[in-house]
Coordinates of C-alpha atoms and ligand atoms in Angstrom, one line a residue:
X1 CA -8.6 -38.9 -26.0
X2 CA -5.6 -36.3 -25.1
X3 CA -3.6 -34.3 -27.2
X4 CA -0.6 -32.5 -26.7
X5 CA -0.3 -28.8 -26.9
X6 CA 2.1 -26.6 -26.7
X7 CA 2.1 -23.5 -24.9
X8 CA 4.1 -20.4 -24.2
X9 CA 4.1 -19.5 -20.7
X10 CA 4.6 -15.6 -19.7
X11 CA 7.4 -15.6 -16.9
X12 CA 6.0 -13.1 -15.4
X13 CA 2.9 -13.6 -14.7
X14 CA 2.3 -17.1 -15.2
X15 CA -0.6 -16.7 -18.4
X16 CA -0.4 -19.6 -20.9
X17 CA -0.8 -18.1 -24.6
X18 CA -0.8 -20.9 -27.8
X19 CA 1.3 -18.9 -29.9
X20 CA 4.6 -16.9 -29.0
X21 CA 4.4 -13.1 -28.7
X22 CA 6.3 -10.6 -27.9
X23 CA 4.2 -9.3 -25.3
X24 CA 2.1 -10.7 -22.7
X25 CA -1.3 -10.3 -23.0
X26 CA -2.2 -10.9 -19.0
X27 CA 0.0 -8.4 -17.7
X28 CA 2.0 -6.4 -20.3
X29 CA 5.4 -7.3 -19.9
X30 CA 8.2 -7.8 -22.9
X31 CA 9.7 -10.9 -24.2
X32 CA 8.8 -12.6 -21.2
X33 CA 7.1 -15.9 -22.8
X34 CA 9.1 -19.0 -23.7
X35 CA 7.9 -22.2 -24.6
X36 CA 6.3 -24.0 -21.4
X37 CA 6.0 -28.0 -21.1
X38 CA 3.2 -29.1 -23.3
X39 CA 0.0 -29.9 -21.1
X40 CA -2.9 -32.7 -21.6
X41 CA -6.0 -31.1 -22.8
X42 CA -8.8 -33.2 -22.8
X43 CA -11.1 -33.2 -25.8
X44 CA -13.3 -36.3 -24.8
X45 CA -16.2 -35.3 -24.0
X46 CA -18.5 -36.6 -21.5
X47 CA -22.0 -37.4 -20.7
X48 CA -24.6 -35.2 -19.0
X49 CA -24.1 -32.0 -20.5
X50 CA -20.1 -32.3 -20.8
X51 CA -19.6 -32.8 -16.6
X52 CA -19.2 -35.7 -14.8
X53 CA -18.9 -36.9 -11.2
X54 CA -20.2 -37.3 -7.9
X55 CA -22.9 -34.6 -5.9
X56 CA -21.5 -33.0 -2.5
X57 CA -23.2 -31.9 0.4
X58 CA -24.0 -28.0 0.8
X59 CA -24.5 -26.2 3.9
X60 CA -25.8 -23.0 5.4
X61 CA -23.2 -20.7 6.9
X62 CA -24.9 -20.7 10.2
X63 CA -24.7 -24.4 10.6
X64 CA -20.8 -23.9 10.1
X65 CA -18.9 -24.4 13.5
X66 CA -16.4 -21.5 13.8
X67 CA -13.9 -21.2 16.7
X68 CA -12.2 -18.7 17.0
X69 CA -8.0 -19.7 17.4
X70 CA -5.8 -17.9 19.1
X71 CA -3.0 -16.3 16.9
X72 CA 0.5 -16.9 17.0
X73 CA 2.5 -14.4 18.3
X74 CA 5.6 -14.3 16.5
X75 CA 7.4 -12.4 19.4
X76 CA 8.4 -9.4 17.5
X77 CA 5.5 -6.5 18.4
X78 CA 5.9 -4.6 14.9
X79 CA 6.1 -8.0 13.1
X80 CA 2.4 -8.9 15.0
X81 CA 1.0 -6.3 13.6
X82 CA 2.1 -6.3 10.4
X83 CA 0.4 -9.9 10.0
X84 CA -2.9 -8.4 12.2
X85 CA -2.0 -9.4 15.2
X86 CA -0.2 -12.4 15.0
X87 CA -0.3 -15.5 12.9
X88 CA -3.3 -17.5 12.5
X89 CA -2.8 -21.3 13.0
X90 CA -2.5 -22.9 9.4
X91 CA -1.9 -19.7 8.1
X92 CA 0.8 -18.9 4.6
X93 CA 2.7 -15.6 4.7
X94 CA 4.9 -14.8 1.1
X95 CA 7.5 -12.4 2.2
X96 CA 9.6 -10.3 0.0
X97 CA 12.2 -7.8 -0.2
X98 CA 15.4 -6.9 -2.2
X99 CA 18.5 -8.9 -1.4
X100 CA 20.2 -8.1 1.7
X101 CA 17.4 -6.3 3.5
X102 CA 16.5 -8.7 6.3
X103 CA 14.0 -11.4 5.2
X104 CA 16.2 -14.8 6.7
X105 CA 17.0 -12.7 9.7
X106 CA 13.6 -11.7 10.3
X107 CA 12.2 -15.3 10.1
X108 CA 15.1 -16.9 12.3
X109 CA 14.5 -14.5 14.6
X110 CA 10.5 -15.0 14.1
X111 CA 11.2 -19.5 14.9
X112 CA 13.4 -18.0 17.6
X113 CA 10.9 -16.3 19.7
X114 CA 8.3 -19.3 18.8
X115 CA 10.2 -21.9 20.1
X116 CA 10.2 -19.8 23.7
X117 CA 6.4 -19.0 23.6
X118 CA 5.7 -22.7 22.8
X119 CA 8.2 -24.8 24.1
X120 CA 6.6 -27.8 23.1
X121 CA 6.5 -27.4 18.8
X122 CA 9.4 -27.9 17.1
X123 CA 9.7 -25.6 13.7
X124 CA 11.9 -25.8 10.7
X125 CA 14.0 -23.9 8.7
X126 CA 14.5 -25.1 4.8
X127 CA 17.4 -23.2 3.3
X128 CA 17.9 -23.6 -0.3
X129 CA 19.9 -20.7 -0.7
X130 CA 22.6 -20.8 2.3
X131 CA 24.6 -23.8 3.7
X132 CA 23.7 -24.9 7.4
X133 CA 26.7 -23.2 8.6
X134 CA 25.9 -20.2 7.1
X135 CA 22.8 -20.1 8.9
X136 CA 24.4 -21.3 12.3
X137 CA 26.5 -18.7 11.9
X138 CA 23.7 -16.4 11.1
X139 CA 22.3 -17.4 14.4
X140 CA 25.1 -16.8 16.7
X141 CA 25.4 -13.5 15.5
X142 CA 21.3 -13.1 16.6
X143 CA 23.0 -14.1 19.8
X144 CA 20.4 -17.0 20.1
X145 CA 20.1 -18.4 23.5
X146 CA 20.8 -22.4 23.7
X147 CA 17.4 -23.5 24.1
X148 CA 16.6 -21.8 20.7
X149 CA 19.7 -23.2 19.0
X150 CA 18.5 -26.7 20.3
X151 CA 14.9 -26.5 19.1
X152 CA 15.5 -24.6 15.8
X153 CA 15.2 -27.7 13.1
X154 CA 17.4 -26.7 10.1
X155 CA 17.2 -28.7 6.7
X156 CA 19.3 -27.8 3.7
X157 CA 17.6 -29.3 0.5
X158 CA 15.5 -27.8 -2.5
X159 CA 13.6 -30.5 -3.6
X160 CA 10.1 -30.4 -2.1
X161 CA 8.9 -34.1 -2.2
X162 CA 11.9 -34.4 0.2
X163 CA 10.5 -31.6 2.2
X164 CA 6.9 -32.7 2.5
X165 CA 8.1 -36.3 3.4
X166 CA 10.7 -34.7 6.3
X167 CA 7.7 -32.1 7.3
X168 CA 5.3 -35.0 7.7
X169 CA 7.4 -36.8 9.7
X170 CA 8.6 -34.3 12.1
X171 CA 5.0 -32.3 12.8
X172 CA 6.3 -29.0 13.4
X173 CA 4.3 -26.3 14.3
X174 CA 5.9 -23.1 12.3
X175 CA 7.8 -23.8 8.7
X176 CA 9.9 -21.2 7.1
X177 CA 11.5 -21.8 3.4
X178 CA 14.4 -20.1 2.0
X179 CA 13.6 -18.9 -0.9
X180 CA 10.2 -20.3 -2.8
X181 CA 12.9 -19.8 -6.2
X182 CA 15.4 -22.4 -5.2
X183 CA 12.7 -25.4 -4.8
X184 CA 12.0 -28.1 -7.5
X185 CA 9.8 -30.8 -8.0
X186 CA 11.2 -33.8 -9.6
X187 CA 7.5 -34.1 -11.7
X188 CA 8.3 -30.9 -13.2
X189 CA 10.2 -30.7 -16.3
X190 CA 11.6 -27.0 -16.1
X191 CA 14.4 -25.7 -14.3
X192 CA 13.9 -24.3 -10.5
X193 CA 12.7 -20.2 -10.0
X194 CA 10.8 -21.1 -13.7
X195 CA 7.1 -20.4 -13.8
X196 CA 5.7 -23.6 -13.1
X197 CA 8.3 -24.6 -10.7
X198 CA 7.4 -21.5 -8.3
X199 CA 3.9 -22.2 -8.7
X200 CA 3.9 -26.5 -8.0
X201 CA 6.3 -26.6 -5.3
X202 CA 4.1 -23.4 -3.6
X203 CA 1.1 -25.2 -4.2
X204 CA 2.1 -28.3 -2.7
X205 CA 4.1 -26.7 0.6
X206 CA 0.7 -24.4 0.7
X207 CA -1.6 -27.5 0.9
X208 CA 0.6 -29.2 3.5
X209 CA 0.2 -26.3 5.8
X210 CA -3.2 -26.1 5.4
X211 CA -4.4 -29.6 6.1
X212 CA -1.9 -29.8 8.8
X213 CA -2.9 -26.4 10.4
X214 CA 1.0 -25.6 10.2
X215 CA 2.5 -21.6 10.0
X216 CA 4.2 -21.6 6.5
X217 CA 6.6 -18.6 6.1
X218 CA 7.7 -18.8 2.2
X219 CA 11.1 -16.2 1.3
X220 CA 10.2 -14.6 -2.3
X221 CA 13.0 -12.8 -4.5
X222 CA 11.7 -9.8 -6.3
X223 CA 13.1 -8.6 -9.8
X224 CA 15.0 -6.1 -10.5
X225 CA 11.6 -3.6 -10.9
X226 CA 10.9 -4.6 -7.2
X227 CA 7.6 -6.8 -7.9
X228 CA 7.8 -10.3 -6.6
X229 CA 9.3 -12.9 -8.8
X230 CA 7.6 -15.8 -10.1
X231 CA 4.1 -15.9 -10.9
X232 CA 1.4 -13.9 -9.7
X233 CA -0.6 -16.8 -9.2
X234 CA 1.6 -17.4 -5.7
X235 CA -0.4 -14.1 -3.9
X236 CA -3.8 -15.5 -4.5
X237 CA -2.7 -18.6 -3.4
X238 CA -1.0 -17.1 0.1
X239 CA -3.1 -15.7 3.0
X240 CA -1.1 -12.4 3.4
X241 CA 1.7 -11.0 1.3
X242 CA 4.5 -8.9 3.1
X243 CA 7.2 -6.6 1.4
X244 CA 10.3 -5.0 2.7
X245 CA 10.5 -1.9 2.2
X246 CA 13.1 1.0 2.2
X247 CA 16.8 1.6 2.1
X248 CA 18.9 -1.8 2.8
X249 CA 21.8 1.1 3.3
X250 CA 19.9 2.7 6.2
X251 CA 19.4 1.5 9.6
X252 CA 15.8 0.8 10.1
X253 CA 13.4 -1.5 7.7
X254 CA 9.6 -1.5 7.3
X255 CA 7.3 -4.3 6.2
X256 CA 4.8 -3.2 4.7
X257 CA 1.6 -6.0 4.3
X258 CA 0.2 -5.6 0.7
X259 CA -2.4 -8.4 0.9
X260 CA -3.7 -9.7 4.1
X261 CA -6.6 -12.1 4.1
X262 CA -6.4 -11.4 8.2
X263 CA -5.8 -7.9 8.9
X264 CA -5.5 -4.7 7.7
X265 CA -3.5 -4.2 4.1
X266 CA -0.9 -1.1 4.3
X267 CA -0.4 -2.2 7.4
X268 CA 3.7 -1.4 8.8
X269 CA 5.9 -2.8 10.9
X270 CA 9.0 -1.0 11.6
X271 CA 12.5 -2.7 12.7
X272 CA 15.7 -1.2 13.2
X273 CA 18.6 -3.2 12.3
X274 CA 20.9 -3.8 14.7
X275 CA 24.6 -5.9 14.9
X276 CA 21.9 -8.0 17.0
X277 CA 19.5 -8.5 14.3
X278 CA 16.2 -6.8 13.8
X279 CA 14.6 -4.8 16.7
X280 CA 10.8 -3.4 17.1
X281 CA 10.2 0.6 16.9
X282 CA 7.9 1.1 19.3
X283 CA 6.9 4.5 18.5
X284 CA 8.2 4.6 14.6
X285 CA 5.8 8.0 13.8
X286 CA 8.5 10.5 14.0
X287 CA 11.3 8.4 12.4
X288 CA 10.8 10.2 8.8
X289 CA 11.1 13.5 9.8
X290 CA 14.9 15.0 8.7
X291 CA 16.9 15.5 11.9
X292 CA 15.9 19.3 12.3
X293 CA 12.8 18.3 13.6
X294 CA 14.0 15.9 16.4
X295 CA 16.1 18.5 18.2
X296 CA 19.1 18.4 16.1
X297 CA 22.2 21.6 16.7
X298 CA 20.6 24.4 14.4
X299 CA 18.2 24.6 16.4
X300 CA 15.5 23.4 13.7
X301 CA 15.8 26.4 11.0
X302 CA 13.0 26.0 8.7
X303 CA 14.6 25.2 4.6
X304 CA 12.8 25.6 1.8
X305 CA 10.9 22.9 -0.1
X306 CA 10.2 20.9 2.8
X307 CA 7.0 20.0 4.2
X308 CA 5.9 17.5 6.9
X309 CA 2.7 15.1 6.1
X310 CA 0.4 12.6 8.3
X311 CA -0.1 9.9 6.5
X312 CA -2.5 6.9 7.7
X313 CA -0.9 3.8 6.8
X314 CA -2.5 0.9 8.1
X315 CA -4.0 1.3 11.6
X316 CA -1.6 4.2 12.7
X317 CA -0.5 7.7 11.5
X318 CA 3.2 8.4 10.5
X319 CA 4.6 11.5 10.4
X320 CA 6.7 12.0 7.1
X321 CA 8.7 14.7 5.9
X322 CA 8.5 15.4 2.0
X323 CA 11.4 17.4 0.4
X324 CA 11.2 19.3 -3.3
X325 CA 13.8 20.4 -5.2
X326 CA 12.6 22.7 -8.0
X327 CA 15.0 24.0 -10.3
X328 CA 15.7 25.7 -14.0
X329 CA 15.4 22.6 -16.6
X330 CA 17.9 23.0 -19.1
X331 CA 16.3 20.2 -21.0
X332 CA 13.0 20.1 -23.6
X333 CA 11.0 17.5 -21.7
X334 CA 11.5 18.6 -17.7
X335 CA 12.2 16.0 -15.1
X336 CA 10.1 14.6 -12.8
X337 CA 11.5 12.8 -10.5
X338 CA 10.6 11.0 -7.1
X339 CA 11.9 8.9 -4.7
X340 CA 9.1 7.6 -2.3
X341 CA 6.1 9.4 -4.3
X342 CA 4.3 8.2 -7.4
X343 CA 5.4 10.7 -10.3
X344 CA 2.0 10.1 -12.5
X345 CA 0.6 11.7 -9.3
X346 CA 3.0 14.1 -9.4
X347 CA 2.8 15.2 -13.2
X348 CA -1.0 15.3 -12.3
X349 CA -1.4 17.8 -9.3
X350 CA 1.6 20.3 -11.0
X351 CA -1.1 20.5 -13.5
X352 CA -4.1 21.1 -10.8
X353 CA -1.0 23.5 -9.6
X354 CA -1.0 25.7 -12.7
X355 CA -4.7 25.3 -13.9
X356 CA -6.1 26.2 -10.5
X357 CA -3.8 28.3 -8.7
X358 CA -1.7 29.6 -11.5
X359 CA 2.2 28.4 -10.7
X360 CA 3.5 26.8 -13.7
X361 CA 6.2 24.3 -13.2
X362 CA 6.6 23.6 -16.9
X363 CA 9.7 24.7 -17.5
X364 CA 10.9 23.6 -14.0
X365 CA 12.8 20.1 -12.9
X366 CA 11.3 18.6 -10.4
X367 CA 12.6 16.4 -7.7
X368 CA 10.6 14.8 -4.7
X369 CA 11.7 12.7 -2.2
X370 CA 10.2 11.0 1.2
X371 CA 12.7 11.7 3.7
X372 CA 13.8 7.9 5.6
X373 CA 13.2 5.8 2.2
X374 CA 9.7 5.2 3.2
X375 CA 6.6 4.8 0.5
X376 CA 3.8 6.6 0.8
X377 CA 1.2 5.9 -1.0
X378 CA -1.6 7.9 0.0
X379 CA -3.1 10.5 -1.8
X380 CA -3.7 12.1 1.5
X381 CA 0.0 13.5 0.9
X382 CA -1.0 15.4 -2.7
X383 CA -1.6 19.4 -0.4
X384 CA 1.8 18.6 2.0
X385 CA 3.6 17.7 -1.8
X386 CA 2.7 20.6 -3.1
X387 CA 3.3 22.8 -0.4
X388 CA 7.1 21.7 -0.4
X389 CA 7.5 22.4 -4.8
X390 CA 5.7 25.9 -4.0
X391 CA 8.0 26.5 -0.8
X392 CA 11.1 25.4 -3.3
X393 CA 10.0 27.3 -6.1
X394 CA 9.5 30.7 -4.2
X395 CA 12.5 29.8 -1.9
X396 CA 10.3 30.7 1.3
X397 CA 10.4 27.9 4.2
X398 CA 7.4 27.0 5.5
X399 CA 7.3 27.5 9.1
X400 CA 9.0 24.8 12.1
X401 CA 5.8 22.9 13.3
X402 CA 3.3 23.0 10.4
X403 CA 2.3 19.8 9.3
X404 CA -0.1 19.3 6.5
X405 CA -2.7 16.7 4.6
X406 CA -5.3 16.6 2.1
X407 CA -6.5 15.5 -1.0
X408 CA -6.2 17.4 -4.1
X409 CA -8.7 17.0 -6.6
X410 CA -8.8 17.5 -10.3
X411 CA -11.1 20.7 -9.7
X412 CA -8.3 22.0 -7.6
X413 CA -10.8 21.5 -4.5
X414 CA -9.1 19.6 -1.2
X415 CA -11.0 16.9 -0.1
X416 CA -11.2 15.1 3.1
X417 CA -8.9 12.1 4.3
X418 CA -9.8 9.7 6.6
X419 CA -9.2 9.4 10.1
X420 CA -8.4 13.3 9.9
X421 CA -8.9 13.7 14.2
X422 CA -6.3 10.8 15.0
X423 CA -4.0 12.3 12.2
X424 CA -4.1 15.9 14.5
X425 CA -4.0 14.1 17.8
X426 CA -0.9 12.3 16.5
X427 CA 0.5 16.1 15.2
X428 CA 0.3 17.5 18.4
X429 CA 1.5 14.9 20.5
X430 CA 4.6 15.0 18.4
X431 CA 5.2 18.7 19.6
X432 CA 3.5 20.5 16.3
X433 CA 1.5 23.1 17.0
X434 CA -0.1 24.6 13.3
X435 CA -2.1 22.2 10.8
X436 CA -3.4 22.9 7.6
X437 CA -6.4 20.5 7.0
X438 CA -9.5 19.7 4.7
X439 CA -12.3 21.9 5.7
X440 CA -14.2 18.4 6.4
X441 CA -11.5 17.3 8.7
X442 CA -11.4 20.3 10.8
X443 CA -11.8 18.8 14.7
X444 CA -15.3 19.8 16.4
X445 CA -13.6 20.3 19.4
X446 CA -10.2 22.2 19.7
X447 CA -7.0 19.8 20.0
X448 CA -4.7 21.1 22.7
X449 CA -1.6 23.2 21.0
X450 CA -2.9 22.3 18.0
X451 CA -3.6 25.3 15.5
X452 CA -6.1 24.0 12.9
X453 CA -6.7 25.9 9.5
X454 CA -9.2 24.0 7.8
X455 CA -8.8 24.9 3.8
X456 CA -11.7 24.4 0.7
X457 CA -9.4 24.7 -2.3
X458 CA -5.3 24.7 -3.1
X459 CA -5.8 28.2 -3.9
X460 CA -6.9 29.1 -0.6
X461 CA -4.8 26.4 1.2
X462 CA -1.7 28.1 -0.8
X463 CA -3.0 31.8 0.6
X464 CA -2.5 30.8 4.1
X465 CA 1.0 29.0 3.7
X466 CA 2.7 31.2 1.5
X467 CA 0.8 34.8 2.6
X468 CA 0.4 35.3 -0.7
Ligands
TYD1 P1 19.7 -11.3 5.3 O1 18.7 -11.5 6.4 O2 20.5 -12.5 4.9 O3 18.9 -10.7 4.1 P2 18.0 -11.4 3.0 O4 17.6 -12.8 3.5 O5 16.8 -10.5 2.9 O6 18.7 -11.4 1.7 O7 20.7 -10.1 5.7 C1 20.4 -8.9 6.1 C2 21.5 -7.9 6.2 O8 21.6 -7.5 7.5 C3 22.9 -8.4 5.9 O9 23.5 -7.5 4.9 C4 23.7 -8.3 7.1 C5 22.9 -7.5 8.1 N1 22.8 -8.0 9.4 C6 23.0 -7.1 10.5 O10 23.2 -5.9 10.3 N2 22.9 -7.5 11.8 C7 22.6 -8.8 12.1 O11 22.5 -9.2 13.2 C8 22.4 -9.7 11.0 C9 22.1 -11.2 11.2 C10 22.5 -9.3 9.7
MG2 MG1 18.2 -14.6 2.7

């Protein structure tokens, strides 16, 4: 026996709910449930406790045979990296990013490079979104060489029983698709980019390229907050989860890896774009400093309300510059404001600020902002961030060549950050020669140039920057 039962889906997040609401209960969001396709549920019940079916074979783990594959190289060092060092056979990578930032160049550059590493696999490109000319044309402007033009398989079509039927028959080795949102499935009633659509047709390409041991590169649009569109069902069903980042005005991008069942999460890969597509950055660490730090005419003059961090993302240290604005509110609730930086965090450590070292931004506006449009999301940046509102608010620059990092706890103590000794190394091969540092993270043995003041509390770590 089956009945039929409707259900509002949220389009969000995917969660089924039997009534409609106004907000969803899986993951918060407002007016986001409509009425989804009703589904079978099966009220018969069946013998043996409710279960039926056949008994399959366990096994230890050490019986398991594991061999170890080579990964793919996608040709593209930063792009390696970001993924952990390549892709691994069989292996689905969701990549996302605002409109315009780089995702089809990336890939077509990606099938590119593959097609010269491995002359012998043929890969294909679905576009759902552009016309086959606009991707040839796309590929002339990558200045693609002709053997690349002549192996890269392109297929403009959307509807992914079509797909799977062309993909079986043609055995590539590396599959990109142009954007997860344009593909249907005829079995599915709703429209294409809806809920279930995402999820099926995902599904189904993500089952193909497992059982076929096939590279699956699926293009995600994000909304209009940033996340990634379409259910959140599609990251737990991928094996790594990649985001452009940053500024689609400026001339470099990074990919950031948010989920990586392979590698390292955090993980970035920085490109530059160029007329010729995107390009690695080999040594990215001091691309988000402001020009006065990479030997620009005035001779680097120290401003106030800017401080450089380390941050650790991934596997490698960046150096970062933060800037603060602090400035007279003329409004009742103050502004907090940041581009780059989480303002919770923000709202938090000004209050660790006045509680524990007795600066009160209250009736202050705010403003923070990571210098290059890059995220940082480490609280290792909490000391440099408040170093560069106390440098704004006093008006006093902290001096050329100081670069700082640490933790700031509720207690207004500063507690250690990880990989502290490759953050210094990194600092003075960079050219800057005075760190403030976590007590914990001071080095055991000195580093070359490198002045290290290892600080307890924000109190003390404020003393030494400021001479107070
Ligand atoms: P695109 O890769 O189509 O972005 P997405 O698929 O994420 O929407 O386009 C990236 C942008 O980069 C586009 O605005 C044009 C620009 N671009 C270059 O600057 N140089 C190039 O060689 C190419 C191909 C694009
Ligand atoms: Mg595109």
């Amino acid at each position: 026996m089956a009945k039929e039962k409707a259900v509002f889906v949220c389009s969000a997040c995917g969660q089924a709910h039997a009534k409609w609401q106004g907000q969803c209960d899986g993951c918060g969001s407002w007016n986001s449930l409509s009425q989804g396709k009703a589904v079978a549920v099966s009220t018969g019940r069946k013998s043996s406790g409710g279960f039926s079916g056949q008994a399959a074979a366990v096994q230890s783990l050490a019986s398991v045979a594991v061999e170890e594959q080579p990964r793919w190289s996608m040709g593209l060092d930063e792009f390696d990296r970001v993924l952990g060092g390549g892709l691994v056979p069989g292996g689905v990578v969701l990549l996302g990013g605002d409109p315009g930032i780089g995702k089809s160049t990336l890939l077509l550059q990606a099938l590119a490079q593959q097609v010269r590493l491995s002359p012998e696999s043929g890969v294909i490109y679905v576009t759902g979104e552009e016309s086959v000319s606009q991707v040839a044309l796309r590929a002339q402007r990558l200045g693609l060489d002709a053997v690349a033009l002549d192996r890269i398989q392109i297929l403009a079509e959307t509807q992914v029983e079509t797909i799977l039927a062309t993909l079986a028959s043609a055995k590539p080795r590396m599959v990109v698709i142009d954007s997860i949102q344009t593909m249907f499935s005829e079995e599915i009633g709703s429209a294409p980019g809806s809920v279930s659509q995402v999820r099926e047709t995902a599904a189904a390409l993500t089952r193909w390229a497992k059982s076929n041991g096939v590279g699956l590169f699926l293009v995600g649009h994000v909304t209009k907050e940033g996340a990634l569109a379409g259910p959140r069902v599609l990251e737990h069903m991928v094996d790594a989860v990649l985001y452009f980042e940053g500024d689609p005005q400026a001339s470099f991008r990074v990919v950031r890896a948010i989920k990586n069942r392979f590698g390292t999460v955090n993980e970035l890969g920085v490109f530059g774009m160029t007329d010729k597509g995107l390009k690695a950055v080999s040594n990215p660490s001091a691309l988000f400093l402001s020009s006065r730090y990479q030997g620009s005419e005035d001779g680097g003059a120290p401003v106030p309300g800017s401080c450089v961090l380390v941050t650790q993302e991934g596997s490698r240290p960046l150096l970062v510059e933060v800037q603060a604005l602090v400035d007279t509110s003329r409004v009742p609730n103050p502004r907090r404001l940041c581009v780059g930086l989480d303002p919770q965090r923000l709202a938090m450590l000004l209050a660790v600020m006045h509680r524990h070292a007795g600066l009160a931004c209250f009736d202050q506006d705010v403003y923070l902002n990571a210098v290059g449009g890059v995220r940082v999301t480490e609280t290792a940046s909490d000391l440099a961030l408040l170093a560069a509102v106390v440098s704004s608010m006093r008006n006093r620059p902290l001096p050329v060549g100081l670069v700082v990092f640490g933790e700031v706890g509720l207690a207004g103590e500063v507690r250690p950050s990880v990989r502290g000794q490759e953050r210094l190394r990194e600092a003075a091969r960079l050219g800057f020669s005075r760190a403030v540092v976590p007590a914990a993270n001071a080095p055991k043995k000195p580093i070359e140039g490198l002045d290290v003041i290892p600080v307890k509390s924000l109190s003390q770590a404020l003393d030494c920057l400021f001479e107070r």
